[in-house]
mmCIF file of C-alpha atoms and ligand atoms in Angstrom:
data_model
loop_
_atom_site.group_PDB
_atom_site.id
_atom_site.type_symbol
_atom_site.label_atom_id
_atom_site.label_comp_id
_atom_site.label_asym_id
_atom_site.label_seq_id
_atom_site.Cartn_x
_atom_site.Cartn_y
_atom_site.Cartn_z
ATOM 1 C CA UNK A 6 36.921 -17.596 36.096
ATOM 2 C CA UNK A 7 34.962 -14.592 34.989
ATOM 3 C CA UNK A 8 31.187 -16.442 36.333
ATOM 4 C CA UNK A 9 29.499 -19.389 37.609
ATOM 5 C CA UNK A 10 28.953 -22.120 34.537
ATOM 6 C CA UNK A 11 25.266 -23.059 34.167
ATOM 7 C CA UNK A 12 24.880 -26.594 35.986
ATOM 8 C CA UNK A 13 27.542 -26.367 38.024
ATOM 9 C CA UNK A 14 25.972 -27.072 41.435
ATOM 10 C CA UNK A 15 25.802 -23.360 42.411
ATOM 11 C CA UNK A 16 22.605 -23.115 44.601
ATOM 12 C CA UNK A 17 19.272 -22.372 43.258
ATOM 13 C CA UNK A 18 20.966 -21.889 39.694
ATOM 14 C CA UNK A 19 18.067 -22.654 37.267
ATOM 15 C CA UNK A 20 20.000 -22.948 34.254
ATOM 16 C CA UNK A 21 21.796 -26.393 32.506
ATOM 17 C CA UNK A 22 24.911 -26.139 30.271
ATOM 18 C CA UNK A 23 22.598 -26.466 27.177
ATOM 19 C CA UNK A 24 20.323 -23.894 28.203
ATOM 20 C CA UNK A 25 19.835 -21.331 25.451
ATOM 21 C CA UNK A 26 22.013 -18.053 25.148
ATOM 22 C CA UNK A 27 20.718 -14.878 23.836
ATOM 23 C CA UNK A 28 22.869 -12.459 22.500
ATOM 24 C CA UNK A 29 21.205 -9.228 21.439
ATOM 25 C CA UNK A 30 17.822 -7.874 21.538
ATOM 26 C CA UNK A 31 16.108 -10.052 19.360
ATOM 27 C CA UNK A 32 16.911 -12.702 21.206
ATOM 28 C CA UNK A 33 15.703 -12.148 24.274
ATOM 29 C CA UNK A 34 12.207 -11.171 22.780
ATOM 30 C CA UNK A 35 12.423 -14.766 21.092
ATOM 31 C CA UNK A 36 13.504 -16.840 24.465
ATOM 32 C CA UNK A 37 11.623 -14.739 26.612
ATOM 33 C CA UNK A 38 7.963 -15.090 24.555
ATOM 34 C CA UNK A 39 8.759 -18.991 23.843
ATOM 35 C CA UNK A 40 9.523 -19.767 27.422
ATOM 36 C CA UNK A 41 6.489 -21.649 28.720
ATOM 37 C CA UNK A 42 6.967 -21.653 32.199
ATOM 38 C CA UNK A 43 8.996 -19.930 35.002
ATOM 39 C CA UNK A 44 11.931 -22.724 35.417
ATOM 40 C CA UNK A 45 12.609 -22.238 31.571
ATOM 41 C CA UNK A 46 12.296 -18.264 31.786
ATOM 42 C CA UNK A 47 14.815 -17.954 34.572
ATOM 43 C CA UNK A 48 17.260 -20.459 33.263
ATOM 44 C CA UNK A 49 17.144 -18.168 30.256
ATOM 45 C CA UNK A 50 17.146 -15.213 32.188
ATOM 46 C CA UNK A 51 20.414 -16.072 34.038
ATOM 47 C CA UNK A 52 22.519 -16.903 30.980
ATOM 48 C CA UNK A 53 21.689 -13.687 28.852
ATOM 49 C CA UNK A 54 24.592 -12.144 27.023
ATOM 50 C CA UNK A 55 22.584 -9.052 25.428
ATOM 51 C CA UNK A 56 24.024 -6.069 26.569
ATOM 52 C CA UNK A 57 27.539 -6.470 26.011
ATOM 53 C CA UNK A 58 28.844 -3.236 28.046
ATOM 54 C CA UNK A 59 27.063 -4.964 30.927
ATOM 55 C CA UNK A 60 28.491 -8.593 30.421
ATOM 56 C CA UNK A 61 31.815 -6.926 30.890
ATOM 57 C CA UNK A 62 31.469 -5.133 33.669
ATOM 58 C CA UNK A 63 29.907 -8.139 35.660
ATOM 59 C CA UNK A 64 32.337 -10.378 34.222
ATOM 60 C CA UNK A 65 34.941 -7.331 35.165
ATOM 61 C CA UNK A 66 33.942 -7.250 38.670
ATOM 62 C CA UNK A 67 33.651 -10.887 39.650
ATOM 63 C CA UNK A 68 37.379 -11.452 38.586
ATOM 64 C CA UNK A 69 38.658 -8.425 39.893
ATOM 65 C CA UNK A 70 36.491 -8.676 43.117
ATOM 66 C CA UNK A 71 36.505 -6.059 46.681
ATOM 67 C CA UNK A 72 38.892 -6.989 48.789
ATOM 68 C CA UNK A 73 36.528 -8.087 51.175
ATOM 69 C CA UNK A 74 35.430 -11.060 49.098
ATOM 70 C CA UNK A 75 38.903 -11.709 47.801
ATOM 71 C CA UNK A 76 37.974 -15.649 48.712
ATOM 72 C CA UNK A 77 34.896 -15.857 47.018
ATOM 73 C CA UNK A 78 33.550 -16.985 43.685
ATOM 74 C CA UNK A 79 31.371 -14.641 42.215
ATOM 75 C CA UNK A 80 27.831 -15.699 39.936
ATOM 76 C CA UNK A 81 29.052 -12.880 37.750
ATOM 77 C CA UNK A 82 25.966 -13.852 35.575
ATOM 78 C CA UNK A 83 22.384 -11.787 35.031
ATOM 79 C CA UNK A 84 19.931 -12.484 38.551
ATOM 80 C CA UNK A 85 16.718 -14.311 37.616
ATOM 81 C CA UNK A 86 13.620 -13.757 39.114
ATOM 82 C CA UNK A 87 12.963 -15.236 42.811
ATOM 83 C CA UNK A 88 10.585 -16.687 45.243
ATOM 84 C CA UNK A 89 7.424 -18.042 44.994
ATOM 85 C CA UNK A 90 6.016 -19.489 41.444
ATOM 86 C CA UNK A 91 2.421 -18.211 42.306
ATOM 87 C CA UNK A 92 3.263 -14.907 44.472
ATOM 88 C CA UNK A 93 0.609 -12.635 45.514
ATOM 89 C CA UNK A 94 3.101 -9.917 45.474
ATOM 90 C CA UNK A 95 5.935 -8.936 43.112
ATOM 91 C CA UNK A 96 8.763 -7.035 44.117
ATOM 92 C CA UNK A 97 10.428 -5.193 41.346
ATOM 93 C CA UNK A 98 13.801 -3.350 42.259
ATOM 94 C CA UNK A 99 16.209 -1.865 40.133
ATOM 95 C CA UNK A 100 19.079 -4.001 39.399
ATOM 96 C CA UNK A 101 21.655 -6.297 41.102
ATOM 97 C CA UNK A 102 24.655 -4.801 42.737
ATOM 98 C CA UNK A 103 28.134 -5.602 41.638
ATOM 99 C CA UNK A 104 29.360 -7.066 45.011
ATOM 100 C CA UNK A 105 25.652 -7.919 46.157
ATOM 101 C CA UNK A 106 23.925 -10.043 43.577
ATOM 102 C CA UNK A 107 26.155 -9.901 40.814
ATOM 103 C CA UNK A 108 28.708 -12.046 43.750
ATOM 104 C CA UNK A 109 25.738 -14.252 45.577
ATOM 105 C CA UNK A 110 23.765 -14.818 42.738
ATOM 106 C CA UNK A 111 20.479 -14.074 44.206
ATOM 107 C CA UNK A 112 18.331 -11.310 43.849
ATOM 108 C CA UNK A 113 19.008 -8.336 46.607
ATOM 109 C CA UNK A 114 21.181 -10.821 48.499
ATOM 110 C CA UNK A 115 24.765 -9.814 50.257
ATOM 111 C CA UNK A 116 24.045 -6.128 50.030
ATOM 112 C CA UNK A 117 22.683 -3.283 52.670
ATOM 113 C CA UNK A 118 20.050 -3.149 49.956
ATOM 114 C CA UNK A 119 18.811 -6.414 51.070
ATOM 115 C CA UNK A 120 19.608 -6.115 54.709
ATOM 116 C CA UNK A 121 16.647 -3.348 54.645
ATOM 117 C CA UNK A 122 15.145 -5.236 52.374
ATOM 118 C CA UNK A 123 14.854 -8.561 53.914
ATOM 119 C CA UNK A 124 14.251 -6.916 57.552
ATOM 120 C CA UNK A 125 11.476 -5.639 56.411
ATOM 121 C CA UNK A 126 9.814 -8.366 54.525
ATOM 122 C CA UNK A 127 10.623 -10.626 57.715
ATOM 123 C CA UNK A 128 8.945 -8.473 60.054
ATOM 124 C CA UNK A 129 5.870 -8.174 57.697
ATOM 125 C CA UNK A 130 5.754 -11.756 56.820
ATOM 126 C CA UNK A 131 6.666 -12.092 53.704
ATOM 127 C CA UNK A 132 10.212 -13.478 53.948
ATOM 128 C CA UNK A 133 11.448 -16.257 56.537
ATOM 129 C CA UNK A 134 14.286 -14.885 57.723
ATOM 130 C CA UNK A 135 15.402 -11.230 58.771
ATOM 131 C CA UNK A 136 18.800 -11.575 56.450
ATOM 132 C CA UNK A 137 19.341 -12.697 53.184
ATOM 133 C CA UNK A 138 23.214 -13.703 53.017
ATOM 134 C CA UNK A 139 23.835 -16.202 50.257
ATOM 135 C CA UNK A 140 22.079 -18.423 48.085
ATOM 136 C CA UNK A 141 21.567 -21.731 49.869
ATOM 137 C CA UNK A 142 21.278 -20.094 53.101
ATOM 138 C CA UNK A 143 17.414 -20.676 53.731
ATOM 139 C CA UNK A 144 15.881 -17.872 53.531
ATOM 140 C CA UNK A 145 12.573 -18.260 51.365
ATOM 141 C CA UNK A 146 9.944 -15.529 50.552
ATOM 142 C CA UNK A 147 6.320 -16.398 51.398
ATOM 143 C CA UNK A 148 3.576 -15.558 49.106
ATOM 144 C CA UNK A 149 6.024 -13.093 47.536
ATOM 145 C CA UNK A 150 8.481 -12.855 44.057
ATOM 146 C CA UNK A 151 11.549 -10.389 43.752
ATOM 147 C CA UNK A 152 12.011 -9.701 39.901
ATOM 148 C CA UNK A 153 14.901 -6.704 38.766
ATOM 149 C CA UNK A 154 13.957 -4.311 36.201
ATOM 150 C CA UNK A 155 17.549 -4.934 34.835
ATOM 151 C CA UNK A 156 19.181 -8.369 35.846
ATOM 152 C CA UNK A 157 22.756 -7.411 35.592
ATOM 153 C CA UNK A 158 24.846 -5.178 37.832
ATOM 154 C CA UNK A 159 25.819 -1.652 35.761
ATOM 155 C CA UNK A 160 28.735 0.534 36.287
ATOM 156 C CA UNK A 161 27.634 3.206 39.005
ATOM 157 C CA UNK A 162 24.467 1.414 39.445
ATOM 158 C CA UNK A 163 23.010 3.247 36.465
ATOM 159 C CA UNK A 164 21.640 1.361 33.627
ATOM 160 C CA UNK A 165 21.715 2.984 30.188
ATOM 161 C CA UNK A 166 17.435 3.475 28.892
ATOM 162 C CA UNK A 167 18.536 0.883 26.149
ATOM 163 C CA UNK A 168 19.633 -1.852 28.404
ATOM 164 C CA UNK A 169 16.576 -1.411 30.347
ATOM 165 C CA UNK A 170 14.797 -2.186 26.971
ATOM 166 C CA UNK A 171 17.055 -4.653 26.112
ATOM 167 C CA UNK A 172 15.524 -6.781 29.344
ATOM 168 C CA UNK A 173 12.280 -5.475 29.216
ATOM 169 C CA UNK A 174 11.207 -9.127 27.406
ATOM 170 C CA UNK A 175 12.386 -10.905 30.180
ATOM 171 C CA UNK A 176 10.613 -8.769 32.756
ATOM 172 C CA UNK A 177 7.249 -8.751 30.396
ATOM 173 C CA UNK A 178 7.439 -12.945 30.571
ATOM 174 C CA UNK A 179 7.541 -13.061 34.336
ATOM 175 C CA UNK A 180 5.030 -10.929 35.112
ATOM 176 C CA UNK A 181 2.980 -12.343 32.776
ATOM 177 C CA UNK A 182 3.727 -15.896 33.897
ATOM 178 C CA UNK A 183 2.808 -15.294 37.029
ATOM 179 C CA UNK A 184 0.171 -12.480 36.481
ATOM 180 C CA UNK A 185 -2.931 -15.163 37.589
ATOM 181 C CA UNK A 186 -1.737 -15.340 41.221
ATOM 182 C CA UNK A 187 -0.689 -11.618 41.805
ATOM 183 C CA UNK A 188 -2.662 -8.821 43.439
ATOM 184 C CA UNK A 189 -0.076 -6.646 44.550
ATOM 185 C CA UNK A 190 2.829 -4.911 42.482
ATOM 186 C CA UNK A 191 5.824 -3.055 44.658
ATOM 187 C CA UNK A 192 8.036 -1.126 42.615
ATOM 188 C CA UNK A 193 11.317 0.210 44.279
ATOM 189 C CA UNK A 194 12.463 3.015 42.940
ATOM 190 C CA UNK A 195 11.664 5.364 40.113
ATOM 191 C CA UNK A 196 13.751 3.498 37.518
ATOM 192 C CA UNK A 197 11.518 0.150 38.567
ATOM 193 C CA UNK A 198 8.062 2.395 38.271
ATOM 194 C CA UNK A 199 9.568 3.151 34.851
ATOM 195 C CA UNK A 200 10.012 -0.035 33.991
ATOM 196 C CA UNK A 201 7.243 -1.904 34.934
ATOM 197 C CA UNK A 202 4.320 0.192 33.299
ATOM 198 C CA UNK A 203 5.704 -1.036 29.655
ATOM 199 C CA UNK A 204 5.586 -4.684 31.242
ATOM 200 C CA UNK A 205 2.480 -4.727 33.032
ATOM 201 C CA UNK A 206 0.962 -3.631 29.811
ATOM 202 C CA UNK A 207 3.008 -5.940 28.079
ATOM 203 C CA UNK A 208 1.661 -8.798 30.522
ATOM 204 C CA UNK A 209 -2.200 -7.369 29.916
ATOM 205 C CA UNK A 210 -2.732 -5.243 32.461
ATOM 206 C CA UNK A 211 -5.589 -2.336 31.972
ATOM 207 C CA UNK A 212 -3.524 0.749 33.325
ATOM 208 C CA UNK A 213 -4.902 4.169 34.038
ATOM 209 C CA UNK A 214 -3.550 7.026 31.745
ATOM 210 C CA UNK A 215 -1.860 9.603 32.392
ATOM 211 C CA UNK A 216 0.758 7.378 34.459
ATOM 212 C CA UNK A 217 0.840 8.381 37.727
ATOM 213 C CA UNK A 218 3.989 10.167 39.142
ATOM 214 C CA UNK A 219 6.237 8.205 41.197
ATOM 215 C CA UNK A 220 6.132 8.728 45.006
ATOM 216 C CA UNK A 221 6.773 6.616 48.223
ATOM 217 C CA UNK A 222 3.460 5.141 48.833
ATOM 218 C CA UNK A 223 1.950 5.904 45.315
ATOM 219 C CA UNK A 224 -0.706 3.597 45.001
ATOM 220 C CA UNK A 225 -2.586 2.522 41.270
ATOM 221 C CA UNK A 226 -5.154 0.441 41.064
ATOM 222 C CA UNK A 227 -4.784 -1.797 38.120
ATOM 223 C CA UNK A 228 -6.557 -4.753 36.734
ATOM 224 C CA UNK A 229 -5.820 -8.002 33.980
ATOM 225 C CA UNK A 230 -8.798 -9.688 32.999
ATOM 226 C CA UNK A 231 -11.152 -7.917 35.337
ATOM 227 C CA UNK A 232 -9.403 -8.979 38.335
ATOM 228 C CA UNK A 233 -8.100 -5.991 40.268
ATOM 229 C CA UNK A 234 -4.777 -5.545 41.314
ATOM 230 C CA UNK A 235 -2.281 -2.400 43.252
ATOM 231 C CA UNK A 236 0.843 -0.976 41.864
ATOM 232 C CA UNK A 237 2.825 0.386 44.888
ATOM 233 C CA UNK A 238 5.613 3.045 44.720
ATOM 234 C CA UNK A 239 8.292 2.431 47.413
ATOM 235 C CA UNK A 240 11.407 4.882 47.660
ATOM 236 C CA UNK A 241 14.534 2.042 47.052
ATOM 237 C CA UNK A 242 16.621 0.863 50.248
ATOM 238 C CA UNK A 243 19.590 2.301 48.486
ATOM 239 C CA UNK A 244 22.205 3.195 50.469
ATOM 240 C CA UNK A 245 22.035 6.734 49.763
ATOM 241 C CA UNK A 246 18.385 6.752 51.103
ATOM 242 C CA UNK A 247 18.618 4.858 54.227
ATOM 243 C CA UNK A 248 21.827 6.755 55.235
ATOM 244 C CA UNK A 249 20.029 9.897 54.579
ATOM 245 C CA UNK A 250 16.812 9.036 56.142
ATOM 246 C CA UNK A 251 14.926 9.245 53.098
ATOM 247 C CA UNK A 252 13.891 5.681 53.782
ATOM 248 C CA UNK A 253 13.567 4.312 57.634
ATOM 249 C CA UNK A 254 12.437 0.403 58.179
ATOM 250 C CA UNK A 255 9.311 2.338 59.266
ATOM 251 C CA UNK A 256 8.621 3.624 56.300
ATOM 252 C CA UNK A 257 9.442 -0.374 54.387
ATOM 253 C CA UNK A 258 7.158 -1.753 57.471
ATOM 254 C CA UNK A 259 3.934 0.398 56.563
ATOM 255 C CA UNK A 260 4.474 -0.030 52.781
ATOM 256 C CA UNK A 261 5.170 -4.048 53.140
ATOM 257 C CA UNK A 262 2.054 -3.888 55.417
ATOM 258 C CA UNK A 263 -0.197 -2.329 53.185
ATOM 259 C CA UNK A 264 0.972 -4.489 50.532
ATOM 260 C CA UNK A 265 -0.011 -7.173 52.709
ATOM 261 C CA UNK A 266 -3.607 -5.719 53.504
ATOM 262 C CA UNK A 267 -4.245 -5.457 49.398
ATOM 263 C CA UNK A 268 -3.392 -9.024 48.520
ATOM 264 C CA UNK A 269 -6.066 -10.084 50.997
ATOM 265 C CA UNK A 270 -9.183 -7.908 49.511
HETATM 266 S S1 SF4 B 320 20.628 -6.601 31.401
HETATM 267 FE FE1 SF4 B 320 19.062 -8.075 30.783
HETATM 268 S S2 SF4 B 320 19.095 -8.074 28.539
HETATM 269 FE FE2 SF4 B 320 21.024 -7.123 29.238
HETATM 270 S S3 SF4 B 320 22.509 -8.833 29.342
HETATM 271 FE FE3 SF4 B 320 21.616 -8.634 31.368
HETATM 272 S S4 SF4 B 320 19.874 -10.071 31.375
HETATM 273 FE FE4 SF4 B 320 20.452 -9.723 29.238
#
């Protein structure tokens, strides 16, 4: 099987077998702007067949499979948007990995992305537990959503500028849908900082111009509708960075925490 069918008792999986499928572009601007509320977004989200080099590969990968989960199904399908329906703060990363969410089916779940990650957003109180393993395996963010700029896993972890456009609709919807609640914005990476600007605006967000560079701890003030909100810049939990030392849970723990501090003002 090359991923999970829609309705087939995988855990959390918001879509039905009759949910609808788009298949290019113009699609997903359709289902995204006619979905009315978040449980019809992300069953939408999850079934997308737009980019077709990236339905391959994550249909490529989750029959091929690493060795290491040989025994495993894999979702092999786009990762929706997570967590809380009115979140105070938005987590935006980059996009699933192949053997991470592109096998669990869950946002930043099953990878050493997420074990920083979810650390992190444990030990700042925004997640209930310190790992984040498998779908179905309680963990629950609090006061908090995880959205991906791109919602399925690319070759190389690099996502081609016209697939991020390609699911720019998608990420526009969310953050609109859930734009009342929020007061804090973390985006993980520079592809994510990229990304979100078009969909905050998108969403109807007042943003400052020039954009800002991206930086760890960048910090934007922002506002929809005269109610302020923050735009954080957080260097990812990629492998690459936390091996390196570019990123240390110290670093995640002060940026969480400040997040933390700006949903309260
Ligand atoms: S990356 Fe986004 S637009 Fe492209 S197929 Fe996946 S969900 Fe659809």
């Amino acid at each position: 099987m090359t991923f999970v069918p829609p309705g087939s008792g995988w855990p959390g999986d918001p879509a039905r077998p009759d949910t609808p499928v788009a298949h290019d572009p113009a699609e997903v601007e359709e289902l995204a702007e006619t979905s009315g509320t978040l449980g019809e977004l992300t069953a939408r989200q999850s079934v997308c067949r737009a980019c077709p080099r990236l339905v391959e590969w994550r249909e490529e990968v989750a029959t091929v499979k690493r060795r290491a989960f040989a025994g495993e199904t894999y979702w092999g399908r786009p990762i929706a948007g997570w967590g809380e329906d009115r979140p105070e703060v938005l987590i935006v990363g980059l996009a699933p990995a192949a053997h991470g969410g592109n096998r669990t089916g869950r946002i930043f779940t099953g990878d050493r992305s997420g074990d920083w990650l979810f650390a992190s957003l444990h030990r700042t109180g925004l997640a209930v537990q310190e790992t984040s393993v498998h779908a179905g395996d309680g963990q629950r963010l609090v006061g908090a959503r995880m959205l991906a700029a791109v919602r399925c896993a690319p070759p190389a972890n690099k996502p081609e500028p016209s697939e991020r456009t390609n699911c720019l609709p998608w990420l526009a919807r969310e953050v609109e849908l859930v734009a009342d609640s929020v007061r804090v914005i973390v985006a993980l990476g520079g592809f994510a900082w990229q990304a979100v600007w078009p969909a905050l605006r998108q969403a109807g967000y007042a943003l400052p111009r020039p954009r800002p560079p991206f930086g760890h701890g960048a910090e934007v003030e922002i506002s929809r509708g005269g109610t302020p909100a923050h735009l954080l810049g957080c260097y990812h939990p990629s492998q690459q960075n936390t091996f390196t030392g570019r990123v240390t849970a110290e670093m995640l723990d002060t940026l969480f925490t400040r997040a933390n501090a700006l949903r309260r003002l």
